[in-house]
Structures are given as C-alpha cells and as structure tokens.
C-alpha cells in the first residue's frame, strides 16, 4: 500500500491492510493522519521510506507531538521574578529608608571626604585670592571701538589698577567681558596688567603683533611686579572683531601677588 502524507506529500509504503482507520505519523514532518483521510493505493512495486507507526489518537485531544511546558522554563521564570522583585526592594530601601545607611557610609564615606577636602581647598584658595585683591581698585576706565587696517574692528577696554594696600602688590591680572543688552556674556578675556598700546599701534599692527606688545615681559616687570601703596599700573584688553550685539562690558581683578611671592616664583 502506498500512502501519501497530506502535509508534506511524502509517499510511504505500508503492508497491505484493510484497516483504513489506522493513524500514522509522518517520519518527515511528524504530521499525524488517518489512512482514510489521505491518498492511498495498493502497489507492491515501488520502494519508499517506511513511516513511523503511531497509536490511535482521539482527534479531540492534543497530538502526542505537542511539547509539554518544561519545568526548567517555569523555574527560570520564577527565579527571574524573584530577582527583579529583590532588586526593586533593595532600591526602595536604598533610596527611601535609612536601613542601608551603614553600607552607604562604608562605600561612599571616602568619596565624600575627598570631595569635601577639595571643596575646602578651593574655598581656601578663593579666600586667599580675595585677601590679595580686595583693596585693589580700578580707575580711569574707558571703552571704545576703532578700525584696524589688518584685523578689522577692535574693541578696547583700558584703565589702571590702584594699590590700596599698605604693602606692595604685583602681577595684577584683570578679566574683561562683553555683554549683550539682555545681559548675556558674549566673550571674555584675561589680561596681565602693566602694558598699553598707542592709537597708532592699535590701527596698524596685526593681531599677533598686538598680543606680543600687550604681553611684553619688560613692561610687565617694570610696571607690574612691585606696585607701591597708592601707586597704579595700567592695563588694556583688546577684542578682535567682537560680536556685533555687544552693548555692555565688565572688568574685574582676578589675581595679584605680593612681591616676595613673585621672587619665589
């Protein structure tokens, strides 16, 4: 008997039988079917693969090849749920309770101590700097814009720093900033005091030459290393092609040193 699988159309040879109610399982696609529900014919001349015998199966019940739920899969899901719940529980304890504070202190006390030490060191540095510049005053301040033959447009801020201490100061440094009308800072520049340029220099020198003259070490050493009490040192900040919306400016003294400290340096 030649029987054809209704699913994959594979043909199998079976011993001749009149029991067409018999159910078979295809050895190729594993489909279960009854002989009467497929093509079959009696033919002893053709050799084809033998199907796997299968017991009778009630069509109203699941097929025997349906895989049952594996216990391992269920166990894995249970473990995953337990793990997720544990993580959530620990997170709640960590964030909203004090039960884990000993652990927090153990892991983060060192970091907090280092951060606190850095903050204290920075605060101390700011206090020392404030003490060095608190009696220095800016006088004769003016700001103007002028053309330059090689650069374009220059915005110049100049003035002088007066020493109000009862002891000398030196290496005074200022910071100049340009602001828009709304108060937004557009550009800022730090400049060591002690040098100024003439209007002629501002008009004809290129940017590199201007910066070289503004940071002339000879002028700085002569005018900004030993400023006596009541004396002053000039300064000049130059911005090259500044933003067109610049409307205001600000200047502040950001550092100064005592002459003995300068000699050590």
Short mmCIF file of C-alpha atoms in Angstrom, two decimals:
data_model
loop_
_atom_site.label_atom_id
_atom_site.label_comp_id
_atom_site.label_asym_id
_atom_site.label_seq_id
_atom_site.Cartn_x
_atom_site.Cartn_y
_atom_site.Cartn_z
CA UNK A 1 0.00 0.00 0.00
CA UNK A 2 1.31 3.45 -0.92
CA UNK A 3 0.24 6.23 1.43
CA UNK A 4 0.80 9.96 0.81
CA UNK A 5 1.28 12.38 3.72
CA UNK A 6 -1.36 15.14 3.39
CA UNK A 7 1.06 17.78 4.74
CA UNK A 8 4.44 17.27 3.03
CA UNK A 9 3.25 14.91 0.26
CA UNK A 10 5.85 12.29 1.13
CA UNK A 11 4.90 8.79 -0.10
CA UNK A 12 5.35 5.73 2.14
CA UNK A 13 4.98 2.03 1.52
CA UNK A 14 2.91 0.03 4.03
CA UNK A 15 1.89 -3.61 4.21
CA UNK A 16 -1.45 -4.16 2.57
CA UNK A 17 -4.24 -3.73 5.09
CA UNK A 18 -7.94 -3.16 5.12
CA UNK A 19 -7.75 -1.09 8.31
CA UNK A 20 -8.00 2.34 6.75
CA UNK A 21 -8.94 3.80 10.18
CA UNK A 22 -5.33 3.29 11.26
CA UNK A 23 -3.49 6.50 12.12
CA UNK A 24 0.10 7.13 11.14
CA UNK A 25 2.79 9.68 11.92
CA UNK A 26 4.87 11.03 9.04
CA UNK A 27 8.57 10.44 9.69
CA UNK A 28 9.40 13.56 7.65
CA UNK A 29 7.12 16.32 9.01
CA UNK A 30 5.70 14.42 12.04
CA UNK A 31 2.10 15.02 10.97
CA UNK A 32 -0.42 12.51 12.36
CA UNK A 33 -3.09 11.42 9.90
CA UNK A 34 -5.52 8.57 9.22
CA UNK A 35 -5.10 6.37 6.16
CA UNK A 36 -8.66 7.02 5.04
CA UNK A 37 -8.05 10.80 5.08
CA UNK A 38 -5.25 10.78 2.56
CA UNK A 39 -4.34 9.32 -0.80
CA UNK A 40 -3.52 5.65 -0.76
CA UNK A 41 -3.32 2.81 -3.26
CA UNK A 42 -2.20 -0.79 -3.29
CA UNK A 43 1.13 -1.06 -5.08
CA UNK A 44 3.86 -3.57 -4.29
CA UNK A 45 6.31 -2.48 -6.97
CA UNK A 46 7.63 0.83 -5.55
CA UNK A 47 10.14 1.09 -2.71
CA UNK A 48 9.68 4.17 -0.49
CA UNK A 49 10.56 5.13 3.12
CA UNK A 50 8.64 3.46 5.94
CA UNK A 51 6.56 5.70 8.21
CA UNK A 52 6.73 5.53 11.94
CA UNK A 53 3.81 3.56 13.47
CA UNK A 54 1.60 5.57 15.76
CA UNK A 55 -1.14 4.59 18.20
CA UNK A 56 -4.70 5.74 17.61
CA UNK A 57 -5.24 9.30 18.63
CA UNK A 58 -8.50 10.99 19.52
CA UNK A 59 -8.84 13.98 17.20
CA UNK A 60 -10.48 16.00 20.03
CA UNK A 61 -7.33 15.79 22.17
CA UNK A 62 -3.88 17.42 21.60
CA UNK A 63 -1.49 15.49 19.39
CA UNK A 64 1.19 13.42 21.02
CA UNK A 65 3.96 15.56 19.49
CA UNK A 66 2.77 18.71 21.31
CA UNK A 67 5.55 19.67 23.73
CA UNK A 68 4.57 20.00 27.39
CA UNK A 69 5.66 23.01 29.40
CA UNK A 70 9.15 22.39 30.64
CA UNK A 71 9.74 22.56 34.33
CA UNK A 72 13.08 24.26 33.70
CA UNK A 73 11.37 27.16 31.86
CA UNK A 74 8.92 27.66 34.70
CA UNK A 75 11.74 27.60 37.24
CA UNK A 76 13.73 30.15 35.22
CA UNK A 77 10.75 32.49 35.12
CA UNK A 78 10.21 32.16 38.86
CA UNK A 79 13.87 32.94 39.53
CA UNK A 80 13.73 35.97 37.21
CA UNK A 81 10.66 37.30 39.01
CA UNK A 82 12.32 36.79 42.39
CA UNK A 83 15.48 38.56 41.21
CA UNK A 84 13.55 41.53 39.79
CA UNK A 85 11.50 41.85 42.96
CA UNK A 86 14.67 41.73 45.07
CA UNK A 87 16.29 44.50 43.03
CA UNK A 88 13.20 46.69 43.40
CA UNK A 89 13.04 46.03 47.14
CA UNK A 90 16.73 46.90 47.66
CA UNK A 91 16.34 50.04 45.53
CA UNK A 92 13.45 51.22 47.68
CA UNK A 93 15.41 50.55 50.86
CA UNK A 94 18.46 52.34 49.42
CA UNK A 95 16.60 55.43 48.24
CA UNK A 96 13.80 55.98 50.74
CA UNK A 97 14.88 54.46 54.04
CA UNK A 98 17.81 54.59 56.49
CA UNK A 99 18.24 50.84 56.86
CA UNK A 100 21.18 50.70 54.45
CA UNK A 101 22.97 53.81 55.73
CA UNK A 102 25.85 51.76 57.23
CA UNK A 103 26.52 50.28 53.82
CA UNK A 104 26.24 53.69 52.15
CA UNK A 105 28.73 55.18 54.58
CA UNK A 106 31.11 52.29 54.06
CA UNK A 107 31.18 52.70 50.31
CA UNK A 108 30.84 56.45 49.96
CA UNK A 109 32.45 57.95 53.05
CA UNK A 110 35.85 58.05 51.35
CA UNK A 111 34.48 59.78 48.26
CA UNK A 112 32.61 62.30 50.39
CA UNK A 113 35.74 63.02 52.39
CA UNK A 114 37.76 63.62 49.22
CA UNK A 115 35.08 65.87 47.75
CA UNK A 116 34.81 67.81 50.99
CA UNK A 117 38.60 68.22 51.09
CA UNK A 118 38.58 69.55 47.52
CA UNK A 119 35.79 71.98 48.34
CA UNK A 120 37.62 73.22 51.43
CA UNK A 121 40.86 73.64 49.46
CA UNK A 122 39.06 75.62 46.74
CA UNK A 123 37.33 77.80 49.32
CA UNK A 124 40.65 78.48 50.99
CA UNK A 125 42.21 79.43 47.66
CA UNK A 126 39.34 81.82 46.92
CA UNK A 127 39.66 83.39 50.36
CA UNK A 128 43.41 83.89 49.90
CA UNK A 129 42.85 85.40 46.46
CA UNK A 130 40.15 87.69 47.80
CA UNK A 131 42.50 88.91 50.50
CA UNK A 132 45.16 89.70 47.89
CA UNK A 133 42.88 91.80 45.65
CA UNK A 134 40.20 93.23 47.96
CA UNK A 135 41.91 96.65 48.29
CA UNK A 136 42.91 96.98 44.63
CA UNK A 137 40.76 99.48 42.75
CA UNK A 138 40.08 100.13 39.07
CA UNK A 139 40.20 103.76 37.99
CA UNK A 140 40.21 105.73 34.72
CA UNK A 141 38.17 103.02 32.99
CA UNK A 142 37.07 103.59 29.39
CA UNK A 143 35.90 101.51 26.45
CA UNK A 144 35.97 102.37 22.75
CA UNK A 145 35.86 100.79 19.28
CA UNK A 146 38.24 101.58 16.43
CA UNK A 147 39.20 100.21 13.00
CA UNK A 148 42.37 98.26 12.38
CA UNK A 149 43.97 98.07 8.91
CA UNK A 150 44.84 94.35 9.22
CA UNK A 151 42.34 92.89 11.65
CA UNK A 152 39.07 94.72 11.11
CA UNK A 153 37.39 96.15 14.20
CA UNK A 154 38.86 96.36 17.69
CA UNK A 155 37.02 96.88 20.96
CA UNK A 156 39.43 98.28 23.56
CA UNK A 157 38.96 98.45 27.33
CA UNK A 158 41.66 100.28 29.29
CA UNK A 159 42.26 101.81 32.69
CA UNK A 160 44.55 101.44 35.68
CA UNK A 161 44.66 99.40 38.88
CA UNK A 162 45.45 101.37 42.04
CA UNK A 163 47.07 99.61 45.02
CA UNK A 164 45.05 100.42 48.15
CA UNK A 165 47.08 98.11 50.41
CA UNK A 166 49.74 99.38 52.80
CA UNK A 167 52.23 96.99 51.18
CA UNK A 168 53.30 96.43 47.55
CA UNK A 169 51.45 94.22 45.10
CA UNK A 170 52.38 92.79 41.71
CA UNK A 171 51.38 90.50 38.87
CA UNK A 172 47.91 92.03 38.81
CA UNK A 173 45.64 90.32 36.30
CA UNK A 174 42.23 91.51 35.10
CA UNK A 175 39.35 89.84 33.29
CA UNK A 176 37.34 91.80 30.71
CA UNK A 177 33.95 90.65 29.41
CA UNK A 178 31.48 91.88 26.77
CA UNK A 179 27.72 91.51 27.26
CA UNK A 180 24.61 91.88 25.14
CA UNK A 181 21.82 94.28 26.06
CA UNK A 182 19.95 91.38 27.71
CA UNK A 183 22.92 90.67 29.99
CA UNK A 184 24.22 87.57 28.17
CA UNK A 185 28.01 87.27 28.33
CA UNK A 186 29.34 87.09 24.77
CA UNK A 187 33.11 86.91 25.19
CA UNK A 188 35.68 87.19 27.97
CA UNK A 189 39.44 87.64 28.09
CA UNK A 190 42.12 87.63 30.78
CA UNK A 191 44.94 90.17 30.57
CA UNK A 192 48.02 90.78 32.70
CA UNK A 193 48.35 94.48 33.64
CA UNK A 194 51.39 96.67 33.00
CA UNK A 195 51.17 97.33 29.25
CA UNK A 196 49.24 99.68 26.96
CA UNK A 197 49.35 100.49 23.24
CA UNK A 198 49.19 103.77 21.37
CA UNK A 199 46.36 104.60 18.98
CA UNK A 200 48.82 104.26 16.09
CA UNK A 201 49.77 100.73 17.17
CA UNK A 202 46.12 99.78 17.54
CA UNK A 203 45.48 100.93 13.97
CA UNK A 204 48.41 99.36 12.07
CA UNK A 205 49.61 96.25 13.95
CA UNK A 206 48.18 92.79 13.17
CA UNK A 207 46.68 90.57 15.87
CA UNK A 208 49.90 88.66 16.61
CA UNK A 209 51.89 91.89 16.97
CA UNK A 210 49.24 93.42 19.19
CA UNK A 211 49.27 90.41 21.53
CA UNK A 212 53.07 90.44 21.69
CA UNK A 213 53.06 94.08 22.76
CA UNK A 214 50.22 93.57 25.27
CA UNK A 215 52.23 90.79 26.92
CA UNK A 216 55.62 92.49 26.77
CA UNK A 217 57.62 91.00 29.65
CA UNK A 218 59.81 94.10 30.01
CA UNK A 219 56.83 96.41 30.62
CA UNK A 220 55.25 93.87 32.97
CA UNK A 221 58.45 93.54 35.02
CA UNK A 222 58.82 97.34 35.25
CA UNK A 223 55.21 98.28 35.98
CA UNK A 224 53.51 95.21 37.48
CA UNK A 225 55.85 93.46 39.89
CA UNK A 226 56.23 95.99 42.71
CA UNK A 227 53.32 98.40 42.82
CA UNK A 228 53.81 100.58 45.88
CA UNK A 229 50.92 101.57 48.16
CA UNK A 230 48.90 104.27 46.40
CA UNK A 231 50.64 103.66 43.08
CA UNK A 232 48.98 102.20 39.98
CA UNK A 233 49.65 100.05 36.93
CA UNK A 234 47.91 100.41 33.53
CA UNK A 235 46.08 97.68 31.67
CA UNK A 236 44.47 97.23 28.25
CA UNK A 237 42.20 94.47 26.91
CA UNK A 238 41.69 94.20 23.15
CA UNK A 239 38.89 92.19 21.47
CA UNK A 240 39.30 91.41 17.79
CA UNK A 241 36.13 91.71 15.65
CA UNK A 242 33.85 91.44 18.71
CA UNK A 243 30.21 90.26 18.44
CA UNK A 244 28.01 92.88 16.80
CA UNK A 245 25.42 92.68 19.57
CA UNK A 246 27.95 93.61 22.27
CA UNK A 247 26.44 96.52 24.21
CA UNK A 248 28.00 96.48 27.70
CA UNK A 249 31.24 95.47 29.33
CA UNK A 250 32.54 94.46 32.74
CA UNK A 251 36.01 94.22 34.22
CA UNK A 252 37.28 92.69 37.44
CA UNK A 253 40.61 91.99 39.11
CA UNK A 254 41.11 88.24 39.31
CA UNK A 255 44.60 87.85 40.80
CA UNK A 256 47.55 89.65 42.39
CA UNK A 257 50.69 88.63 44.27
CA UNK A 258 52.99 90.01 46.92
CA UNK A 259 56.50 90.92 45.66
CA UNK A 260 58.15 88.28 47.88
CA UNK A 261 55.92 85.62 46.39
CA UNK A 262 56.81 86.81 42.90
CA UNK A 263 60.53 86.45 43.68
CA UNK A 264 59.96 82.90 44.87
CA UNK A 265 58.20 82.10 41.63
#
